[in-house]
Coordinates of C-alpha atoms in Angstrom, one line a residue:
M1 CA 189.6 130.4 204.5
F2 CA 186.7 131.7 202.6
Y3 CA 187.2 135.2 203.6
R4 CA 190.9 134.9 202.1
S5 CA 189.4 133.3 198.7
V6 CA 187.1 136.4 198.7
A7 CA 189.7 138.9 199.2
C8 CA 192.3 137.5 196.9
W9 CA 189.7 137.7 194.2
V10 CA 188.6 140.8 195.1
T11 CA 192.4 142.2 194.9
K12 CA 193.0 141.1 191.8
R13 CA 189.7 142.8 190.2
G14 CA 189.9 145.8 192.6
R15 CA 191.3 148.1 189.7
T16 CA 188.3 148.1 188.0
M17 CA 185.6 148.7 191.1
G18 CA 184.4 151.6 192.4
S19 CA 183.2 152.9 196.0
G20 CA 179.9 151.2 195.7
T21 CA 181.6 147.6 195.3
W22 CA 184.1 148.3 197.9
S23 CA 180.9 148.2 200.3
L24 CA 179.1 145.7 199.0
F25 CA 182.5 143.5 199.7
I26 CA 183.0 144.7 203.4
L27 CA 179.3 143.8 204.0
F28 CA 180.1 140.5 202.9
G29 CA 183.6 139.9 204.6
L30 CA 182.3 141.2 208.2
A31 CA 179.0 138.7 207.5
L32 CA 181.7 135.9 207.0
W33 CA 183.8 136.7 210.0
K34 CA 180.7 137.0 212.2
A35 CA 180.3 133.4 211.0
N36 CA 184.0 132.1 212.0
G37 CA 185.2 134.6 214.5
E38 CA 186.2 134.0 218.1
N39 CA 182.4 134.0 219.6
K40 CA 182.4 138.1 219.6
K41 CA 178.9 139.4 220.6
C42 CA 179.5 142.7 218.5
S43 CA 177.7 143.7 215.0
Y44 CA 177.7 146.4 213.0
T45 CA 175.5 148.5 210.5
F46 CA 176.8 149.9 207.5
L47 CA 174.2 152.3 205.9
V48 CA 175.7 152.0 202.1
P49 CA 174.1 154.3 199.4
E50 CA 172.5 152.7 196.2
Q51 CA 175.2 152.9 193.7
K52 CA 175.1 151.3 190.2
I53 CA 177.0 147.8 190.5
T54 CA 179.3 148.1 187.7
G55 CA 181.9 145.4 188.7
P56 CA 181.5 141.9 189.7
I57 CA 180.1 140.8 193.4
C58 CA 181.5 138.3 195.3
A59 CA 179.2 135.7 196.8
A60 CA 180.0 132.7 198.9
R61 CA 180.6 129.5 197.4
G62 CA 178.2 126.3 198.1
Y63 CA 175.0 126.5 200.0
S64 CA 174.5 128.5 203.5
T65 CA 171.8 128.5 205.9
D66 CA 172.8 132.0 207.5
K67 CA 170.2 134.0 206.0
D68 CA 172.3 137.2 206.1
R69 CA 174.7 136.0 203.8
V70 CA 174.4 137.1 200.2
T71 CA 173.6 134.7 197.7
R72 CA 173.9 134.5 193.4
L73 CA 169.6 134.9 193.8
D74 CA 170.2 138.0 195.8
V75 CA 172.6 139.2 193.2
A76 CA 170.4 138.5 190.1
A77 CA 167.7 139.9 192.1
V78 CA 169.7 143.4 192.5
R79 CA 170.3 143.2 189.0
D80 CA 167.0 142.5 187.5
L81 CA 166.1 145.7 190.1
L82 CA 169.0 147.7 188.7
S83 CA 168.0 147.0 185.0
K84 CA 164.4 147.6 185.8
Q85 CA 165.4 151.2 187.0
R86 CA 167.7 151.7 184.2
R87 CA 164.9 150.7 181.6
E88 CA 162.3 153.1 184.0
M89 CA 164.8 156.1 183.5
E90 CA 164.9 155.6 180.2
T91 CA 161.4 155.5 179.4
L92 CA 161.1 158.6 181.7
K93 CA 164.4 160.2 179.5
L94 CA 162.2 159.4 176.4
V95 CA 159.2 160.5 178.0
V96 CA 160.9 163.7 178.9
D97 CA 162.3 164.4 175.6
V98 CA 158.5 163.8 174.2
D99 CA 157.5 166.3 176.3
G100 CA 160.2 168.7 175.7
N101 CA 159.2 168.4 172.0
L102 CA 155.4 168.9 172.7
V103 CA 156.3 172.2 174.7
N104 CA 158.3 173.6 171.6
E105 CA 155.9 172.6 169.2
M106 CA 153.1 174.0 171.7
K107 CA 155.3 177.5 171.4
L108 CA 155.6 177.4 168.1
L109 CA 151.8 177.4 167.4
R110 CA 151.3 179.5 170.3
K111 CA 153.6 181.6 167.7
E112 CA 151.9 180.8 164.5
S113 CA 148.3 181.4 166.3
R114 CA 149.3 185.2 167.0
N115 CA 150.6 185.4 163.7
M116 CA 147.2 184.2 162.4
N117 CA 145.3 186.2 164.5
S118 CA 147.5 189.6 163.1
R119 CA 146.8 188.3 159.7
V120 CA 143.0 187.8 160.5
T121 CA 142.7 191.3 161.9
Q122 CA 144.7 192.7 158.9
L123 CA 142.2 190.6 156.5
Y124 CA 139.1 192.3 158.3
M125 CA 140.5 196.0 157.8
Q126 CA 140.9 195.1 154.2
L127 CA 137.7 193.9 154.0
L128 CA 136.1 196.9 156.0
H129 CA 137.8 199.0 153.6
E130 CA 136.7 197.2 150.7
I131 CA 133.3 197.4 151.6
I132 CA 133.3 201.1 152.4
R133 CA 134.5 201.7 148.8
K134 CA 132.0 199.8 147.2
R135 CA 129.4 201.7 149.2
D136 CA 131.0 205.1 147.8
N137 CA 131.1 203.0 144.2
S138 CA 127.4 202.7 144.8
L139 CA 127.3 206.1 145.7
E140 CA 128.6 207.5 142.8
L141 CA 127.0 204.9 140.4
A142 CA 123.3 206.1 141.9
Q143 CA 124.6 209.6 141.2
L144 CA 125.5 208.9 137.8
E145 CA 122.3 206.8 136.9
T146 CA 120.5 210.0 137.8
R147 CA 122.5 212.4 135.6
I148 CA 122.2 210.2 132.6
L149 CA 118.1 209.9 133.6
N150 CA 118.4 213.5 133.9
A151 CA 120.3 213.4 130.2
T152 CA 117.6 210.8 128.7
T153 CA 115.1 213.3 130.0
E154 CA 116.7 215.9 128.4
S155 CA 117.2 213.9 124.9
L156 CA 113.7 213.5 124.8
R157 CA 112.7 216.8 125.3
L158 CA 115.0 218.0 122.5
A159 CA 113.6 215.3 120.5
S160 CA 110.1 216.3 120.8
R161 CA 111.1 220.2 120.3
Y162 CA 113.0 218.7 117.3
R163 CA 109.6 217.3 115.7
E164 CA 107.6 220.3 116.1
L165 CA 110.9 222.1 114.2
E166 CA 110.8 219.7 111.9
A167 CA 107.5 220.2 111.2
K168 CA 107.7 224.1 110.8
Y169 CA 111.1 223.6 108.5
A170 CA 108.8 221.2 106.3
A171 CA 106.6 224.5 106.2
L172 CA 109.3 227.0 105.5
S173 CA 111.3 224.6 102.9
A174 CA 108.7 224.8 100.5
V175 CA 109.1 228.3 100.8
V176 CA 112.5 228.2 100.4
N177 CA 112.4 225.8 97.5
N178 CA 110.7 228.6 95.6
Q179 CA 113.0 231.5 96.7
S180 CA 114.7 231.9 93.0
V181 CA 111.2 232.0 91.9
L182 CA 109.9 234.7 93.7
I183 CA 112.7 236.6 93.5
G184 CA 112.3 236.5 89.7
A185 CA 109.3 237.1 89.9
L186 CA 110.0 240.4 92.6
E187 CA 112.8 241.4 89.7
E188 CA 110.5 241.1 87.2
R189 CA 107.8 243.5 88.8
C190 CA 111.0 245.9 89.7
M191 CA 112.1 245.9 86.6
Q192 CA 108.7 247.1 84.9
V193 CA 108.1 249.2 87.5
Y194 CA 111.6 251.0 86.5
S195 CA 111.1 250.7 82.9
R196 CA 108.0 253.2 83.2
R197 CA 110.3 255.7 84.7
H198 CA 113.7 255.2 82.8
E199 CA 113.9 254.4 79.0
H200 CA 116.9 252.1 79.9
P201 CA 116.7 249.2 82.9
P202 CA 119.6 248.9 85.2
M203 CA 121.7 246.0 84.1
G204 CA 123.1 243.1 86.4
P205 CA 126.3 242.8 87.7
P206 CA 129.1 241.3 84.7
L207 CA 128.8 237.7 85.0
V208 CA 132.2 235.8 85.9
Q209 CA 134.2 235.3 82.5
V210 CA 136.6 232.7 84.0
V211 CA 136.9 229.4 82.2
P212 CA 138.0 227.1 85.0
E213 CA 140.8 224.3 83.2
N214 CA 139.1 221.3 85.8
I215 CA 135.6 222.3 85.3
P216 CA 133.3 219.1 86.7
V217 CA 131.7 217.3 84.1
N218 CA 128.8 214.3 84.0
V219 CA 126.5 216.6 85.4
P220 CA 123.4 214.4 85.9
R221 CA 121.0 217.5 85.3
F222 CA 120.2 220.9 85.2
T223 CA 118.5 222.6 88.4
N224 CA 117.6 225.8 90.4
E225 CA 115.9 223.8 93.2
I226 CA 117.4 223.7 96.8
Q227 CA 117.8 220.0 97.5
R228 CA 114.9 218.5 100.2
D229 CA 116.6 216.6 103.3
N230 CA 115.8 213.0 102.6
T231 CA 117.9 211.7 105.7
R232 CA 115.8 213.2 108.3
G233 CA 115.6 210.8 110.2
I234 CA 119.5 210.0 110.3
L235 CA 120.1 213.6 110.9
F236 CA 117.7 213.6 113.7
Y237 CA 119.5 210.8 115.7
S238 CA 122.7 212.5 115.0
M239 CA 121.8 215.9 116.0
M240 CA 120.2 214.4 119.2
T241 CA 123.4 212.5 120.1
T242 CA 125.8 215.3 119.2
A243 CA 123.5 217.6 121.4
C244 CA 123.8 215.4 124.5
F245 CA 127.3 215.1 124.0
S246 CA 128.2 218.4 123.5
L247 CA 125.5 219.1 126.7
L248 CA 128.1 216.9 129.1
F249 CA 131.0 218.5 127.6
F250 CA 130.4 222.0 127.8
L251 CA 129.9 221.5 131.7
L252 CA 133.1 220.0 131.9
S253 CA 135.6 222.2 129.5
G254 CA 135.9 225.5 128.3
P255 CA 135.6 228.1 126.8
F256 CA 138.8 228.2 125.0
R257 CA 140.4 231.2 122.9
D258 CA 139.9 229.1 119.9
C259 CA 140.2 225.3 118.6
L260 CA 143.9 225.1 118.7
E261 CA 144.0 226.1 122.7
A262 CA 141.2 223.2 122.8
Q263 CA 143.5 220.7 121.1
E264 CA 146.7 221.7 123.2
A265 CA 144.2 221.1 126.4
S266 CA 144.0 217.4 124.9
H267 CA 141.0 217.8 123.0
S268 CA 141.9 216.1 119.5
T269 CA 138.5 214.7 118.7
S270 CA 136.7 216.9 116.2
G271 CA 133.1 218.7 117.1
M272 CA 131.4 221.6 118.8
Y273 CA 133.6 223.3 121.5
L274 CA 132.8 226.6 123.5
I275 CA 135.0 229.3 122.8
K276 CA 135.6 232.9 123.8
P277 CA 137.8 234.9 122.2
D278 CA 139.7 237.6 124.3
E279 CA 137.8 240.8 123.4
A280 CA 134.5 238.9 123.2
E281 CA 131.7 239.7 125.8
R282 CA 130.4 236.3 125.5
P283 CA 131.4 232.7 124.8
V284 CA 130.3 231.3 121.2
Q285 CA 129.7 227.7 119.9
V286 CA 131.8 226.7 117.0
W287 CA 132.9 223.7 115.5
C288 CA 136.3 222.6 115.7
E289 CA 138.3 220.5 113.0
Q290 CA 140.9 218.5 114.5
D291 CA 141.6 216.0 111.7
I292 CA 142.9 218.2 109.0
D293 CA 146.4 219.4 108.4
N294 CA 147.0 218.8 112.0
G295 CA 143.7 220.2 113.8
G296 CA 143.1 223.4 115.7
W297 CA 141.0 224.7 113.0
T298 CA 138.0 226.9 113.8
V299 CA 135.2 226.8 111.1
I300 CA 133.8 230.1 110.6
Q301 CA 131.6 229.0 107.6
S302 CA 129.7 226.0 106.6
R303 CA 127.9 224.6 103.7
R304 CA 126.4 221.2 103.0
D305 CA 122.7 220.4 102.4
G306 CA 120.6 223.9 101.7
S307 CA 119.0 223.4 105.1
V308 CA 119.4 227.3 106.3
N309 CA 118.8 230.2 104.4
F310 CA 122.0 232.9 103.4
F311 CA 120.2 235.4 102.3
R312 CA 120.1 237.7 105.2
N313 CA 120.4 241.2 106.5
W314 CA 123.2 243.0 108.1
D315 CA 122.5 242.1 111.8
N316 CA 122.4 238.4 110.8
Y317 CA 125.4 238.3 109.5
K318 CA 127.1 240.4 112.1
S319 CA 125.7 238.2 115.0
G320 CA 125.9 234.7 113.3
F321 CA 123.4 232.1 112.2
G322 CA 122.4 228.7 111.5
N323 CA 123.7 224.9 113.3
I324 CA 127.2 224.5 114.5
D325 CA 126.6 220.8 113.1
G326 CA 125.2 221.6 110.1
E327 CA 125.3 224.9 107.8
Y328 CA 126.1 228.1 110.0
W329 CA 127.8 231.5 109.9
L330 CA 129.9 232.4 112.9
G331 CA 129.1 236.1 112.8
L332 CA 131.2 239.0 111.7
E333 CA 132.1 240.2 115.2
G334 CA 132.9 236.7 116.5
I335 CA 135.3 236.3 113.0
Y336 CA 136.7 239.8 114.0
N337 CA 137.4 238.9 118.0
L338 CA 139.4 235.5 116.9
G339 CA 141.3 237.9 114.4
R340 CA 142.3 240.2 116.4
Q341 CA 144.1 237.5 119.5
G342 CA 146.8 236.9 117.0
D343 CA 148.1 236.3 113.3
Y344 CA 145.8 233.8 111.9
K345 CA 145.8 232.0 108.1
L346 CA 142.6 230.7 106.0
L347 CA 141.6 227.4 104.4
V348 CA 138.9 227.2 102.3
E349 CA 137.6 223.6 101.6
L350 CA 135.7 223.1 98.6
E351 CA 133.7 219.8 97.2
D352 CA 132.1 219.5 93.8
W353 CA 128.9 217.0 92.7
M354 CA 131.7 214.6 91.6
G355 CA 132.9 214.1 95.3
K356 CA 136.5 215.9 94.4
K357 CA 138.0 218.1 97.4
V358 CA 140.1 220.9 96.7
Y359 CA 141.3 224.1 98.6
A360 CA 142.7 227.2 98.9
Q361 CA 144.8 228.5 101.6
Y362 CA 145.9 232.1 102.5
S363 CA 149.1 232.9 104.5
S364 CA 147.2 235.6 106.7
F365 CA 143.5 236.5 107.3
H366 CA 141.6 239.5 109.7
L367 CA 138.9 241.7 109.4
E368 CA 138.9 245.4 110.0
P369 CA 136.1 246.1 113.1
E370 CA 132.6 247.1 112.3
S371 CA 133.1 250.7 111.6
E372 CA 135.3 249.8 108.6
S373 CA 132.3 247.7 107.7
Y374 CA 134.5 244.4 108.6
R375 CA 136.7 244.9 105.8
L376 CA 138.6 242.0 104.5
R377 CA 142.4 241.4 105.0
L378 CA 143.9 238.5 103.1
G379 CA 147.7 237.1 102.7
T380 CA 149.4 234.9 99.6
Y381 CA 147.5 232.2 97.8
Q382 CA 148.6 228.8 97.7
G383 CA 146.3 225.5 97.0
N384 CA 144.7 223.8 94.1
A385 CA 141.2 225.4 93.9
G386 CA 142.7 228.4 91.7
D387 CA 142.5 231.9 93.8
S388 CA 139.4 233.4 93.5
L389 CA 139.1 235.4 97.1
S390 CA 142.6 237.9 96.2
S391 CA 140.3 240.0 94.1
H392 CA 137.7 240.4 97.2
N393 CA 140.9 241.7 99.3
G394 CA 140.5 244.8 100.8
K395 CA 136.7 245.0 100.3
Q396 CA 134.0 245.8 103.1
F397 CA 131.1 243.2 103.8
T398 CA 128.0 244.0 101.8
T399 CA 124.3 242.3 102.5
L400 CA 121.1 243.5 101.7
D401 CA 120.4 246.5 103.5
R402 CA 123.8 247.3 103.9
D403 CA 125.6 248.0 100.1
K404 CA 129.3 248.5 100.4
D405 CA 130.6 247.0 97.5
A406 CA 131.8 248.8 94.4
F407 CA 129.2 247.9 91.9
S408 CA 126.7 250.9 91.0
G409 CA 123.9 248.3 92.4
N410 CA 123.9 245.9 95.2
C411 CA 125.9 242.8 94.6
A412 CA 124.4 241.3 97.6
H413 CA 120.6 241.9 95.8
F414 CA 121.7 239.7 92.7
H415 CA 123.9 237.0 94.3
K416 CA 121.2 236.4 97.0
G417 CA 123.8 236.7 99.7
G418 CA 126.4 238.5 101.9
W419 CA 129.9 238.8 101.0
W420 CA 133.2 240.9 100.6
Y421 CA 131.7 241.9 97.4
N422 CA 134.0 243.7 94.8
A423 CA 132.2 244.5 91.6
C424 CA 130.6 241.8 92.3
G425 CA 133.7 239.8 92.5
Q426 CA 134.9 236.0 91.7
A427 CA 133.7 234.0 94.6
N428 CA 130.5 233.8 96.3
L429 CA 130.4 231.4 99.1
N430 CA 127.2 232.4 100.4
G431 CA 124.9 232.2 97.8
V432 CA 122.1 230.1 97.0
W433 CA 122.8 225.7 97.9
Y434 CA 121.9 224.2 94.0
T435 CA 121.8 220.5 93.7
G436 CA 123.6 218.8 90.8
G437 CA 126.5 221.5 90.4
V438 CA 125.6 223.4 86.8
Y439 CA 122.6 225.4 87.7
R440 CA 120.5 227.9 85.5
S441 CA 119.4 231.6 87.0
K442 CA 119.2 235.1 85.5
F443 CA 122.0 235.8 87.7
Q444 CA 124.8 234.4 89.2
D445 CA 123.8 233.3 92.4
G446 CA 125.0 229.8 93.5
I447 CA 128.0 228.9 95.8
F448 CA 130.3 229.3 93.5
W449 CA 134.3 229.4 93.1
A450 CA 135.1 231.3 89.7
D451 CA 138.6 229.4 89.3
Y452 CA 137.0 225.7 90.0
G453 CA 133.7 225.8 87.9
G454 CA 132.9 229.0 87.0
G455 CA 130.5 231.2 87.9
F456 CA 127.3 228.9 87.0
Y457 CA 128.8 225.8 89.0
S458 CA 127.4 225.6 92.4
M459 CA 129.8 223.7 94.7
K460 CA 128.4 220.8 97.1
T461 CA 130.1 221.6 99.9
V462 CA 132.0 224.5 101.4
R463 CA 133.9 225.4 104.5
M464 CA 135.8 228.2 105.8
M465 CA 138.3 227.7 108.8
I466 CA 141.1 229.7 110.3
R467 CA 144.2 228.8 112.7
P468 CA 147.0 230.6 114.2
I469 CA 150.0 231.0 112.0
D470 CA 152.7 228.3 113.2

């Protein structure tokens, strides 16, 4: 009876039961059959695999004393066990997922660790390279400091030498300041001696009769004294600084053919440079003017303060004399070698005692060799100072000991300098440097440019410079 009811219930719900459910019901059926059967003495043992119960489980209704029958408590226990196993499986699944994430994170950390090791190695190499570079810089700095100390020592030595020369200069300046007086006295004695032998003493050269249109006015005083330098302290430091920089400069660049080549080599600052013309035997030091008329001018003569005596003999004018950063004469041989390299033009810059500057420019300029006494060759004139040099064009150079002028006497004797005298001429840029402009002298022996100031006006500064024709 009970078996039938169980069978019916199983048949109605059989569509939703799995194979594990059927095995359980078979077990229940056999147990019931054994209890109600025909006293058969056989038994069966079924090994049913543990499966998840998804459907209903039939149990005997009512109370049963058979210990082999499945009760609702057993089913509940089975369900609790299954639920517990399900929870454990879910927990294990979560644990597995967490472990998987940890594994992935460990892999990422290992990868980042490898990248970090590579970066640390790279930074270490960079640091090592930087340490080596700084060590090299330290060595270079030490070498530079040594060079600076050497240059400082040399500057101190030059300063000491300059003080000695300054003392000698102070002694010589007294003699130079009395130059005109001494020469005048000698001239008087010569005239007296000559007058004893001749009835008519020789006359000096004719005075310049040019009356310039723009003669400088407001002259403070008449004088024939050479200015004493009141700025020796400033000049001393300037000379020391210039000498140091020039010494370093000559070690690094040059020599050049002329100042234009120095400018083309990116030396655009005015100052002392070393040049060596093509046919010159040795290099010479010159002042390059890079700030006037596009630069590239080689200064061949400079007058500014009367610190250098220009009343010299032929050998001095041939080889050159003076201070490159002050008053100097480049030398006839050096000027000749410069001019024979190509076509050059001449610029004469003049400044009066009112601070006004004028100029005279000649389209071409060169000298003939010493065999022709360095004869002057000029081109056409342009400027605002007046043309006082064309009358000297084609004339040979005259000094105190070599007379090549057209005058019966020696123009160098009367004008106190060396020049391309005619008889004697309209310009005397190598004459005596007088202060104040207008001066008193028996002869026109100042630094004059006849067409600007006349023959008795001595210019304050004069520069002669040449440059290749564009």
